[in-house]
CSV table of C-alpha atoms in Angstrom, one decimal:
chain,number,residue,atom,x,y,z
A,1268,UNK,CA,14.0,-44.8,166.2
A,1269,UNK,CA,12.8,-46.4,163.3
A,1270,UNK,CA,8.9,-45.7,164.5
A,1271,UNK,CA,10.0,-42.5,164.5
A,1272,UNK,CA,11.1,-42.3,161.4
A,1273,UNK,CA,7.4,-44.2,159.7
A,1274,UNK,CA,5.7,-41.3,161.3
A,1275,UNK,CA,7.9,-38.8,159.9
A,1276,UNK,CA,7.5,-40.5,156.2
A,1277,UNK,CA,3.8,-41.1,156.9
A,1278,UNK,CA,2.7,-37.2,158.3
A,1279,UNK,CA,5.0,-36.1,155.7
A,1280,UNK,CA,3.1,-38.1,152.8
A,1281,UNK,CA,-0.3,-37.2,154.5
A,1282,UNK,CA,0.4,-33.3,154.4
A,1283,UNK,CA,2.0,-33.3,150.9
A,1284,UNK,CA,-1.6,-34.6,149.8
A,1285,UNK,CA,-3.6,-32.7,151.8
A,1286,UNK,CA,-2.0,-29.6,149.8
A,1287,UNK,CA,-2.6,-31.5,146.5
A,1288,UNK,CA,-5.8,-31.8,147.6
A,1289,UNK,CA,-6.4,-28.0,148.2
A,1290,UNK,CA,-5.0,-27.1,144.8
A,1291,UNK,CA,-7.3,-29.9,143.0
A,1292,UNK,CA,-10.2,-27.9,145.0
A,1293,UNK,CA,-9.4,-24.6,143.4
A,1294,UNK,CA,-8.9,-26.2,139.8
A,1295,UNK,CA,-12.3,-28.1,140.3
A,1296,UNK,CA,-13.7,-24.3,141.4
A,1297,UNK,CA,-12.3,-22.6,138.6
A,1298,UNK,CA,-12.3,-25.0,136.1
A,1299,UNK,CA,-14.0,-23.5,132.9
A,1300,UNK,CA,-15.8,-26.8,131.4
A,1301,UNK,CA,-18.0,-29.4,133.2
A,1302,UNK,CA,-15.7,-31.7,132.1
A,1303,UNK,CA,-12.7,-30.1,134.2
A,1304,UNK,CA,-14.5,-29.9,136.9
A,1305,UNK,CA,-15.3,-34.2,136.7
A,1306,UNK,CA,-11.9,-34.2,136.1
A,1307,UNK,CA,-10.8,-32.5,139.6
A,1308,UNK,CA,-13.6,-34.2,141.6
A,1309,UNK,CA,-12.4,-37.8,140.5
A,1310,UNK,CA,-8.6,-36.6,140.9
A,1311,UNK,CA,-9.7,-35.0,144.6
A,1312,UNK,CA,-11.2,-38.9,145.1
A,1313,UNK,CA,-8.1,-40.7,144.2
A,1314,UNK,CA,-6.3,-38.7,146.2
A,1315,UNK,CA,-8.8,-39.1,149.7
A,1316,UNK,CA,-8.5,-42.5,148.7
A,1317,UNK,CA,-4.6,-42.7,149.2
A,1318,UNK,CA,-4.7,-40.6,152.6
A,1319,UNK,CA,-7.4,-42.8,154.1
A,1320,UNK,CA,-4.8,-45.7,153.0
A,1321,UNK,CA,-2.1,-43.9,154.4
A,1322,UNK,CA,-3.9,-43.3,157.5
A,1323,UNK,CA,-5.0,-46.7,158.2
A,1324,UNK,CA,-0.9,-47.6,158.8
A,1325,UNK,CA,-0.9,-44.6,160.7
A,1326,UNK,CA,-3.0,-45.7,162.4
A,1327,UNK,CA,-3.2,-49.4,162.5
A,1328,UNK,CA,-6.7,-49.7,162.0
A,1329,UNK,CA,-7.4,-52.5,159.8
A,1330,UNK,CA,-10.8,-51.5,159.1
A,1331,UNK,CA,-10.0,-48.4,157.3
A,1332,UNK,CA,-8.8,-50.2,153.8
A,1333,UNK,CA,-12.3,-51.0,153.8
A,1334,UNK,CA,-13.5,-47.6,153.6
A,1335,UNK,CA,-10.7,-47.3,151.3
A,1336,UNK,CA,-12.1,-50.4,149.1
A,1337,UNK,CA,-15.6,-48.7,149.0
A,1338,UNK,CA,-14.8,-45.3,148.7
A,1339,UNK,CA,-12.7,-46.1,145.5
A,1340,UNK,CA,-16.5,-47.9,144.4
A,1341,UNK,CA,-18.3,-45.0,145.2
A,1342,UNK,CA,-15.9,-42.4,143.6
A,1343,UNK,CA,-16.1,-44.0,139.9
A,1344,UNK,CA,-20.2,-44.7,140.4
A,1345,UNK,CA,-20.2,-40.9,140.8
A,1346,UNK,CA,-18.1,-40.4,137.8
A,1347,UNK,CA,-20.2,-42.8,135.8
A,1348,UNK,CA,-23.5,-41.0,136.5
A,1349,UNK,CA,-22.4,-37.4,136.5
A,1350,UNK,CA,-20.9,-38.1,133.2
A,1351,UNK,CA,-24.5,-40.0,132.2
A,1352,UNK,CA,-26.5,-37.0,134.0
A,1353,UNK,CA,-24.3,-34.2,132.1
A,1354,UNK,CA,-24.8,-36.0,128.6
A,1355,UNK,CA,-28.3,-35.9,128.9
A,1356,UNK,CA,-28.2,-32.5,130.1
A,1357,UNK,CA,-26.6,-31.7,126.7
A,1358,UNK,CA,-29.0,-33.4,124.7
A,1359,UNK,CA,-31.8,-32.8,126.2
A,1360,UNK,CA,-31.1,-28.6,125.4
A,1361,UNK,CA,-29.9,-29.3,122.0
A,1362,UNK,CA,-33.1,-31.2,121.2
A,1363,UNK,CA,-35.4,-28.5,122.6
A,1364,UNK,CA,-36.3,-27.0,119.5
A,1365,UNK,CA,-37.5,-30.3,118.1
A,1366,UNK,CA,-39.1,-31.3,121.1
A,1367,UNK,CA,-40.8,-27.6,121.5
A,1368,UNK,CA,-41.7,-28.7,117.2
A,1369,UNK,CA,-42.8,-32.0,118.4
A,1370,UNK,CA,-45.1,-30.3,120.5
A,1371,UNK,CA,-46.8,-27.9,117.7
A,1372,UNK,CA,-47.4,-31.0,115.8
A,1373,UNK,CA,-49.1,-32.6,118.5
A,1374,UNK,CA,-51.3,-29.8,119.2
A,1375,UNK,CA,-52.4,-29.0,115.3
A,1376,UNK,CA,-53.1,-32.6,114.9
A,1377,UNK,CA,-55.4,-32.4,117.9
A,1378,UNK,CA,-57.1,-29.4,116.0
A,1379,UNK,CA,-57.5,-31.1,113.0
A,1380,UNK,CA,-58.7,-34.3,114.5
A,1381,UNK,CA,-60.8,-32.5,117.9
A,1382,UNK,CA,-59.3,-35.6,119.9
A,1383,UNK,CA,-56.6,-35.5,122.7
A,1384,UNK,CA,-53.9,-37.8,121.8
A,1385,UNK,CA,-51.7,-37.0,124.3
A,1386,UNK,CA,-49.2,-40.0,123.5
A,1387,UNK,CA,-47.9,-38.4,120.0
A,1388,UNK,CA,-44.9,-36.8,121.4
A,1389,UNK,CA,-43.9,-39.5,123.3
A,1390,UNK,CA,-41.8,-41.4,120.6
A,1391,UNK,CA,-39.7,-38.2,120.0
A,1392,UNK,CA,-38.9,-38.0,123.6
A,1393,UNK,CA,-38.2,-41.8,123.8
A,1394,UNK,CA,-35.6,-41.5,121.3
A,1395,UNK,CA,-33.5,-39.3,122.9
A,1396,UNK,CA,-31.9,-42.3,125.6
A,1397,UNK,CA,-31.3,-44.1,122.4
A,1398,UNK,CA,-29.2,-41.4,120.7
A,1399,UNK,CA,-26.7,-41.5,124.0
A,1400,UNK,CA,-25.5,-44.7,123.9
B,855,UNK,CA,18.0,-54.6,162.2
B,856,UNK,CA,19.4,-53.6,158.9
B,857,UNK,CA,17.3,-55.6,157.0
B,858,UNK,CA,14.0,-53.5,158.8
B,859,UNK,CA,16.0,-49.7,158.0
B,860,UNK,CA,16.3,-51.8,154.2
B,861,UNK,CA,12.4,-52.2,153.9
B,862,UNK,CA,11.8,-48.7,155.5
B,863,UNK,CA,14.2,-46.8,152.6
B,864,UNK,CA,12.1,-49.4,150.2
B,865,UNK,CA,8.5,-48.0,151.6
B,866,UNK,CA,10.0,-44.3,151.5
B,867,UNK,CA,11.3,-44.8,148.0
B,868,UNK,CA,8.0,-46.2,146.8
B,869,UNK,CA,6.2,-43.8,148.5
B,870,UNK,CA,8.4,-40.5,147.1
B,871,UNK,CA,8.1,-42.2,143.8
B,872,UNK,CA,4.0,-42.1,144.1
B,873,UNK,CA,4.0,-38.6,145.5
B,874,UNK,CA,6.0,-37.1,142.9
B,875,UNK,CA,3.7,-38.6,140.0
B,876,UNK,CA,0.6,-37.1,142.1
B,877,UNK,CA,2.5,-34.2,141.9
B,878,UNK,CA,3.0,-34.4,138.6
B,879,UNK,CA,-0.7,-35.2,138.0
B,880,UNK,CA,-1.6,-32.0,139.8
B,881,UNK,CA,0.8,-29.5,138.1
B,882,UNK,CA,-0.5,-31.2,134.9
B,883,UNK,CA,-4.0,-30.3,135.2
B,884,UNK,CA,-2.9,-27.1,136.4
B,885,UNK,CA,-1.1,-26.9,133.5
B,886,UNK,CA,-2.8,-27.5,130.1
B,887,UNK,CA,-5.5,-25.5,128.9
B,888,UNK,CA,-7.7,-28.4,127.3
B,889,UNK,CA,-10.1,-30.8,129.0
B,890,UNK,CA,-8.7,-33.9,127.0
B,891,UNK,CA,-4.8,-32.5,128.3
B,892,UNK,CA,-6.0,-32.5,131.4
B,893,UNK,CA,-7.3,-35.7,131.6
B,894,UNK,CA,-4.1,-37.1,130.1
B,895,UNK,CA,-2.1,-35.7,133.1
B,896,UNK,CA,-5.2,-36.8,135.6
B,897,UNK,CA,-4.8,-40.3,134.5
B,898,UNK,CA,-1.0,-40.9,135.5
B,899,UNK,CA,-2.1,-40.0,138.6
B,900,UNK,CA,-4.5,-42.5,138.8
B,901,UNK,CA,-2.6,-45.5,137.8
B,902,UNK,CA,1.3,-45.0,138.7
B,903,UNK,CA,0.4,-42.5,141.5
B,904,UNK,CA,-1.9,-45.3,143.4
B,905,UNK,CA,0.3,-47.9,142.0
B,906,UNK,CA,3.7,-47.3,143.8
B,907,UNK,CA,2.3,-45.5,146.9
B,908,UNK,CA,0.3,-48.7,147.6
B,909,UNK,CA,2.9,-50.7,146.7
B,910,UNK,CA,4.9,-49.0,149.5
B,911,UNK,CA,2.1,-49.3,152.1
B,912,UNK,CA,2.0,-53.3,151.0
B,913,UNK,CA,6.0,-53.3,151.7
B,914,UNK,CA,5.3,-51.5,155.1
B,915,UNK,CA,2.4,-53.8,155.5
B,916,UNK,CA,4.2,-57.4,154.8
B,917,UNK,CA,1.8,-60.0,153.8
B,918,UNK,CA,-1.5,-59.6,155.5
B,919,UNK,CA,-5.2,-59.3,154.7
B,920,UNK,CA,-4.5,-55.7,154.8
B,921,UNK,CA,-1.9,-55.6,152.4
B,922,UNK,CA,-4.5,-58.1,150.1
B,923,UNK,CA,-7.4,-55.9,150.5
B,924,UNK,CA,-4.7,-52.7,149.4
B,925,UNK,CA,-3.9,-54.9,146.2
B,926,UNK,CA,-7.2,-55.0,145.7
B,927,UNK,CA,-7.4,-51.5,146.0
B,928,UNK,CA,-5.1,-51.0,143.2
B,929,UNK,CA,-6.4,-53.5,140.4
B,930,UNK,CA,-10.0,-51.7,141.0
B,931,UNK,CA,-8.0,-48.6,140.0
B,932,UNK,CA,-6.5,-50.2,137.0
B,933,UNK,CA,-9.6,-51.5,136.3
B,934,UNK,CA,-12.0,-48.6,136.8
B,935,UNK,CA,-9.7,-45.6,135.5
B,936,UNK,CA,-9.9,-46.4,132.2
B,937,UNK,CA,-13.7,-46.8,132.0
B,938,UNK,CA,-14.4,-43.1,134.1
B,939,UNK,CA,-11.8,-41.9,131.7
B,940,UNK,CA,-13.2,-42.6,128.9
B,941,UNK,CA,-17.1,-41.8,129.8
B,942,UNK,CA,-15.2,-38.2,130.7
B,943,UNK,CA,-13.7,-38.1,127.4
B,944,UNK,CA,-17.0,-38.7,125.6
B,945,UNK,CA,-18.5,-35.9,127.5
B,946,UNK,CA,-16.2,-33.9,126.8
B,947,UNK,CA,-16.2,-34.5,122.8
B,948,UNK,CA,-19.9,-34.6,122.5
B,949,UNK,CA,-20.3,-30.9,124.6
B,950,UNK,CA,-17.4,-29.4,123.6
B,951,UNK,CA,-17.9,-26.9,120.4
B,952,UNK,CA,-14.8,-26.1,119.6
B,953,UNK,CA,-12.9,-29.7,120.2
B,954,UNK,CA,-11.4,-29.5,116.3
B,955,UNK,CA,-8.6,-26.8,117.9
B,956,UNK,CA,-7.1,-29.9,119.0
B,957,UNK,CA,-4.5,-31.0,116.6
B,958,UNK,CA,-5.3,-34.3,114.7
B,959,UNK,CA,-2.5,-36.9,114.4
B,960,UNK,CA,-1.7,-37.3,110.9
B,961,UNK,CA,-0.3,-41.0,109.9
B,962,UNK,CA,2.6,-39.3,108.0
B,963,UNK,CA,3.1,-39.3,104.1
B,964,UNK,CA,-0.6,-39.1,102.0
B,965,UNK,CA,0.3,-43.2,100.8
B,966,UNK,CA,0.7,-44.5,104.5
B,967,UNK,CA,-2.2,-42.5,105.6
B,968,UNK,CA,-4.3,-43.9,102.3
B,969,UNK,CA,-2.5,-47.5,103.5
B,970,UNK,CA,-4.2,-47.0,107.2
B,971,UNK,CA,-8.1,-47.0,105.7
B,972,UNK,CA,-11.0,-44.7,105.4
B,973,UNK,CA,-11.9,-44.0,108.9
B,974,UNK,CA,-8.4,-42.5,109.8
B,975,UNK,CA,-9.1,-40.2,106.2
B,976,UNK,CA,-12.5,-39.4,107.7
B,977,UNK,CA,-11.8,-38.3,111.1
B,978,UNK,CA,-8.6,-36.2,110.1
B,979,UNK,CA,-11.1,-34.5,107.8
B,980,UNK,CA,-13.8,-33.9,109.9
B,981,UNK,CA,-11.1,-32.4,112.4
B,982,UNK,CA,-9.6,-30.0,109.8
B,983,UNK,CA,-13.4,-29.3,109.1
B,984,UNK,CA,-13.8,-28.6,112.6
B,985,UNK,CA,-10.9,-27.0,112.8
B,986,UNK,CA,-11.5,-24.0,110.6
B,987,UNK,CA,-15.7,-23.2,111.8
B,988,UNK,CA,-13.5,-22.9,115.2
B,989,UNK,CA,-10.9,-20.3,113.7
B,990,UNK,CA,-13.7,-18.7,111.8
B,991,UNK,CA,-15.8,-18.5,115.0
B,992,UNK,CA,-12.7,-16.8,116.4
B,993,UNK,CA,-12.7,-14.4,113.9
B,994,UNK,CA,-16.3,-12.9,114.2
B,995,UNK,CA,-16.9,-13.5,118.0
B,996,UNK,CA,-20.2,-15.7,118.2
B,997,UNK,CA,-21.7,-16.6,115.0
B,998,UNK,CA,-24.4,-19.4,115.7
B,999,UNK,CA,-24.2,-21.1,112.3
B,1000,UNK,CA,-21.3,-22.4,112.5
B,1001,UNK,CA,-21.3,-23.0,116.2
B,1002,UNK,CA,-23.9,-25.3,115.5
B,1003,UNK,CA,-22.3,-26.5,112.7
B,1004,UNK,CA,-19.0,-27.2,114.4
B,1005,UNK,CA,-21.2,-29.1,117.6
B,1006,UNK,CA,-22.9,-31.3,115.5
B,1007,UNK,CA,-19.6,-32.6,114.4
B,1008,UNK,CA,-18.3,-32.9,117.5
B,1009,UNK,CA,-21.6,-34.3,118.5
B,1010,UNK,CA,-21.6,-37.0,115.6
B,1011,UNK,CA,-17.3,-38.0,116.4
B,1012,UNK,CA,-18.4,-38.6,119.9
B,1013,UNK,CA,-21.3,-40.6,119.2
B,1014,UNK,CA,-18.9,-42.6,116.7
């Protein structure tokens, strides 16, 4: 009887976020920014992360809270570095006139002077990681 | 016998309690229109969501290594949502052109909010600043001056 009734509370927990999970798919989907969609994807991870719990007392597999553990470490390092990835992304294509500038500069001086020096842009593009942080 | 159907209507309370704020965190980013709104309602999820639906796996647990490791699981959370949260929420002001429609929380009467310093001064002013380009860029579809205007503002308060 009262197994009975952990399974019922259990498949009933596991289905509620398996729907929750479905509609955080469509809003990741539609989702008009990037940043909605991170939003969606990391709220989609929390919520994997709570059925794989829920299913290791289902269960009664010890070994899946471990997944849990590491899944929850994976899920933010993903967050971390699309949020890193997308920044730069951003930067990078607001900077492309200047870089594109950077690039006439290089070349005139090479007409001026007859000698390739190929390394002149490179400080402009260096200071880019420096403006993200 | 009664004390085990106690601890079951103690793990299905905890656990109801935990599905309703996931709910809640769902239908809230459903919900709002913004990004920042939305991350507002994503983040109950992730800290009293996890928080009472482990807890009720811990209760169904007893005291374990399971139920350790499931702590465990839940101080990461504590201790990790409010780091992705706010790398999100820098993306989000630094790409976002037309953040200043967000309202900006005004400290009250002109004194207090001369009382609270400069920096509270400058960033409801840069928000009003932002706040009109965005209006304006309402009004004549896409105009790229003050697009860019109104990014590099958003640009320079998310690099702040």
């Amino acid at each position: 009887m009262l197994g009975h009734a952990y399974e019922m509370l259990l498949v009933g927990a596991m289905i509620v976020l398996g729907i929750l999970i479905i509609v955080s798919i469509v809003r990741s989907v539609l989702g008009p920014g990037i940043s909605d969609r991170v939003i969606a994807v990391n709220m989609i991870g929390t919520i994997i992360i709570m059925l794989i719990a829920i299913l290791s007392l289902y269960l009664d597999e010890g070994y899946l809270v471990d997944v849990c553990l590491i899944y929850a470490m994976i899920s933010f390092l993903g967050v971390v570095v699309l949020c890193k990835v997308y920044t730069g992304v951003y930067l990078q294509r607001k900077n492309m006139k200047a870089n594109l500038g950077a690039v006439e500069d290089n070349l005139r001086r090479q007409e001026e002077s007859g000698v390739s020096e190929t390394a002149a842009p490179q400080p402009e593009t260096e200071k880019q990681p420096k403006e993200v942080r | 016998m009664v004390w085990e159907w106690i601890r079951f209507f103690v793990v299905a309370g905890l656990l109801l309690v935990g599905m309703f704020f996931e709910v809640l965190a769902v239908f809230g980013v459903q919900k709002f229109k913004k990004a920042l709104n939305r991350m507002h309602a994503a983040a109950m999820g992730d800290t009293l969501g996890v928080l009472f639906i482990f807890l009720g796996l811990i209760v169904m647990r007893g005291l374990s290594m399971d139920s350790l490791k499931l702590f465990l699981v839940i101080l990461f959370f504590w201790l990790a949502s409010p780091v992705s949260g706010h790398m999100i929420s820098r993306l989000e002001a630094m790409t976002n052109p037309n953040l200043g429609e967000i309202g900006v929380i005004r400290m009250g009467e002109e004194k207090e909010n001369e009382a609270v310093g400069t920096e509270t001064e400058g960033t409801a002013a840069s928000g009003k600043e932002t706040g009109e380009s965005a209006v304006s860029e309402k009004d004549n579809a896409k105009s790229a001056p003050s697009e860019k205007e109104s990014a590099k503002s958003a640009d320079r308060k998310g690099g702040a």
